[in-house]
Every structure is written in C-alpha cells, then in structure tokens.
Amino acid sequence: LETSVLVTTDLLNRGFDVPEVACVVNYDIPNIRGVSLHESYYHRTGRAGRFGRPGIAVNLICSSTDEQSYNEIKQMFSINSIKITSQNEQELYDFLLPYIKESESEVELPVNTAAPANTEAAPSDQS
C-alpha cells in the first residue's frame, strides 16, 4: 500500500488544493488568533473530501479544552464521530478501510497496546 503525505501548518488551510486528499489528521484542534473555531476547523479539514470525493478527518483530542472545542465543532457541523481507544482499535480499522485505496496487498494496521490519546474520527464533507 502506498500513499502520499503532506505535513503542513495552518498557513496552508486556505486556498491550497492537493488533489485527492482522503484524510486530514489534526494533531490539535485549530486555534488561530482572529479566526473563529468553526471557520478554522472547516478550512483545515476541508483539504479532505473535496468536490464530492470521500474524506475523513482524524482529530487527536489531548486535553479537556480540545474536547470542549471539538464538541462545539461537532454540534455546529452535525458531525457523527467515533471515539477510538485502545479497547476498540478494530472499530477504527473498519471505519478507515473505505478510505484506503484498493491495493493488491492486504492492509494491516499495527496494534498499539499503549494507552493512546483520545482520538475522534469524523467524515469530512466540505467542498
């Protein structure tokens, strides 16, 4: 399985299009000075699932402030999400599988027995 990865900051969250981005991983919930939480999140996750293509945003929630902000974002955009912990990693695999391009080889995700930070995965439908 082969994929391309773009690592960037919030500097590229507007006016920049990378074709066929299927997944955006938010290391943190966006907090850009002078820009609303909702607008920041919309533009950051809008890199995935553009122009009717499927997309997903994975949000790493590491603090109660991030969790509160993400709950506000979920309510604003009517986002359905699943919370992933070390107890339900198979659910994450099943959720992500449709977004992984077909490959001749079998896709296998490693199982991490360490307790990860809370992770929220939500479909991205911004265009």
Coordinates of C-alpha atoms in Angstrom, one line a residue:
L1 CA 0.0 0.0 0.0
E2 CA 1.4 3.4 -1.0
T3 CA 0.2 6.8 -0.1
S4 CA 1.3 10.4 -0.2
V5 CA 1.6 12.5 2.9
L6 CA 1.6 16.3 3.2
V7 CA 2.6 17.8 6.5
T8 CA 1.8 21.4 7.0
T9 CA 0.7 24.1 9.4
D10 CA -2.3 26.3 9.4
L11 CA -0.6 28.5 6.8
L12 CA -2.0 26.2 4.0
N13 CA -5.5 25.8 5.4
R14 CA -7.0 28.2 2.7
G15 CA -6.6 28.5 -1.0
F16 CA -4.4 25.4 -1.4
D17 CA -5.7 22.3 -3.1
V18 CA -3.9 19.0 -3.2
P19 CA -5.9 16.6 -5.4
E20 CA -7.4 13.5 -3.9
V21 CA -6.6 14.1 -0.2
A22 CA -8.7 11.5 1.6
C23 CA -7.6 12.1 5.2
V24 CA -6.6 15.0 7.3
V25 CA -5.1 14.4 10.7
N26 CA -5.5 17.2 13.2
Y27 CA -2.7 17.0 15.8
D28 CA -4.7 19.5 17.7
I29 CA -7.9 21.4 17.4
P30 CA -7.3 24.6 15.4
N31 CA -6.9 27.7 17.4
I32 CA -6.0 30.6 15.0
R33 CA -5.9 34.1 16.5
G34 CA -8.6 36.2 15.0
V35 CA -10.4 33.3 13.3
S36 CA -13.4 31.6 14.7
L37 CA -13.1 28.0 15.9
H38 CA -15.7 26.8 13.4
E39 CA -14.1 28.6 10.4
S40 CA -10.6 27.3 11.3
Y41 CA -11.8 23.7 11.6
Y42 CA -13.8 24.0 8.4
H43 CA -10.8 25.2 6.3
R44 CA -8.3 22.9 7.9
T45 CA -10.4 19.7 7.4
G46 CA -11.7 21.0 4.0
R47 CA -8.5 19.6 2.4
A48 CA -10.1 16.2 2.5
G49 CA -13.2 15.1 0.7
R50 CA -13.3 18.0 -1.8
F51 CA -15.5 18.1 -4.8
G52 CA -17.7 15.2 -3.8
R53 CA -14.8 12.8 -3.0
P54 CA -15.0 10.9 0.2
G55 CA -12.8 12.2 3.0
I56 CA -12.2 11.8 6.7
A57 CA -10.7 14.0 9.5
V58 CA -9.0 12.3 12.4
N59 CA -8.7 14.6 15.5
L60 CA -6.3 13.9 18.3
I61 CA -8.0 15.1 21.5
C62 CA -5.4 15.5 24.2
S63 CA -6.9 18.0 26.6
S64 CA -10.2 18.9 28.1
T65 CA -10.0 22.2 26.2
D66 CA -9.6 20.3 22.9
E67 CA -12.5 18.1 23.9
Q68 CA -14.8 21.0 24.7
S69 CA -13.8 22.8 21.4
Y70 CA -14.4 19.6 19.4
N71 CA -17.8 19.0 21.0
E72 CA -18.7 22.6 19.9
I73 CA -17.5 21.9 16.4
K74 CA -19.4 18.6 16.2
Q75 CA -22.6 20.4 17.2
M76 CA -22.1 23.2 14.7
F77 CA -21.4 20.9 11.7
S78 CA -23.6 18.0 12.8
I79 CA -20.6 15.7 12.7
N80 CA -21.0 12.0 13.5
S81 CA -17.8 10.7 15.1
I82 CA -16.5 7.6 16.9
K83 CA -14.1 7.7 19.8
I84 CA -11.2 5.4 19.5
T85 CA -9.3 4.0 22.4
S86 CA -7.0 1.0 22.8
Q87 CA -10.1 -1.1 23.5
N88 CA -11.8 -0.6 20.1
E89 CA -9.0 -0.4 17.6
Q90 CA -10.9 -2.8 15.3
E91 CA -13.6 -0.2 15.0
L92 CA -11.0 2.4 13.8
Y93 CA -9.8 -0.1 11.2
D94 CA -13.3 -0.8 10.0
F95 CA -14.0 2.9 9.9
L96 CA -10.9 3.8 7.9
L97 CA -10.9 0.9 5.5
P98 CA -13.3 2.5 2.9
Y99 CA -10.9 5.5 2.7
I100 CA -7.9 3.3 1.9
K101 CA -7.3 2.9 -1.8
E102 CA -7.6 -0.6 -3.1
S103 CA -4.3 -2.5 -3.2
E104 CA -3.2 -5.9 -4.3
S105 CA -1.6 -6.5 -0.9
E106 CA -3.5 -6.9 2.4
V107 CA -3.7 -3.8 4.6
E108 CA -2.8 -4.4 8.2
L109 CA -2.8 -1.8 10.9
P110 CA -0.4 -2.4 13.8
V111 CA -2.0 -2.8 17.3
N112 CA -0.5 -0.4 19.9
T113 CA -1.0 -1.7 23.4
A114 CA 0.0 1.7 24.9
A115 CA -2.9 3.9 26.0
P116 CA -3.2 6.5 23.2
A117 CA -4.7 9.9 23.5
N118 CA -8.4 10.0 22.7
T119 CA -8.9 10.2 19.0
E120 CA -12.1 11.3 17.2
A121 CA -12.6 10.3 13.6
A122 CA -15.3 12.2 11.6
P123 CA -16.2 12.1 8.0
S124 CA -15.3 15.3 6.1
D125 CA -17.8 16.5 3.6
Q126 CA -16.6 20.1 3.0
S127 CA -16.1 21.1 -0.6

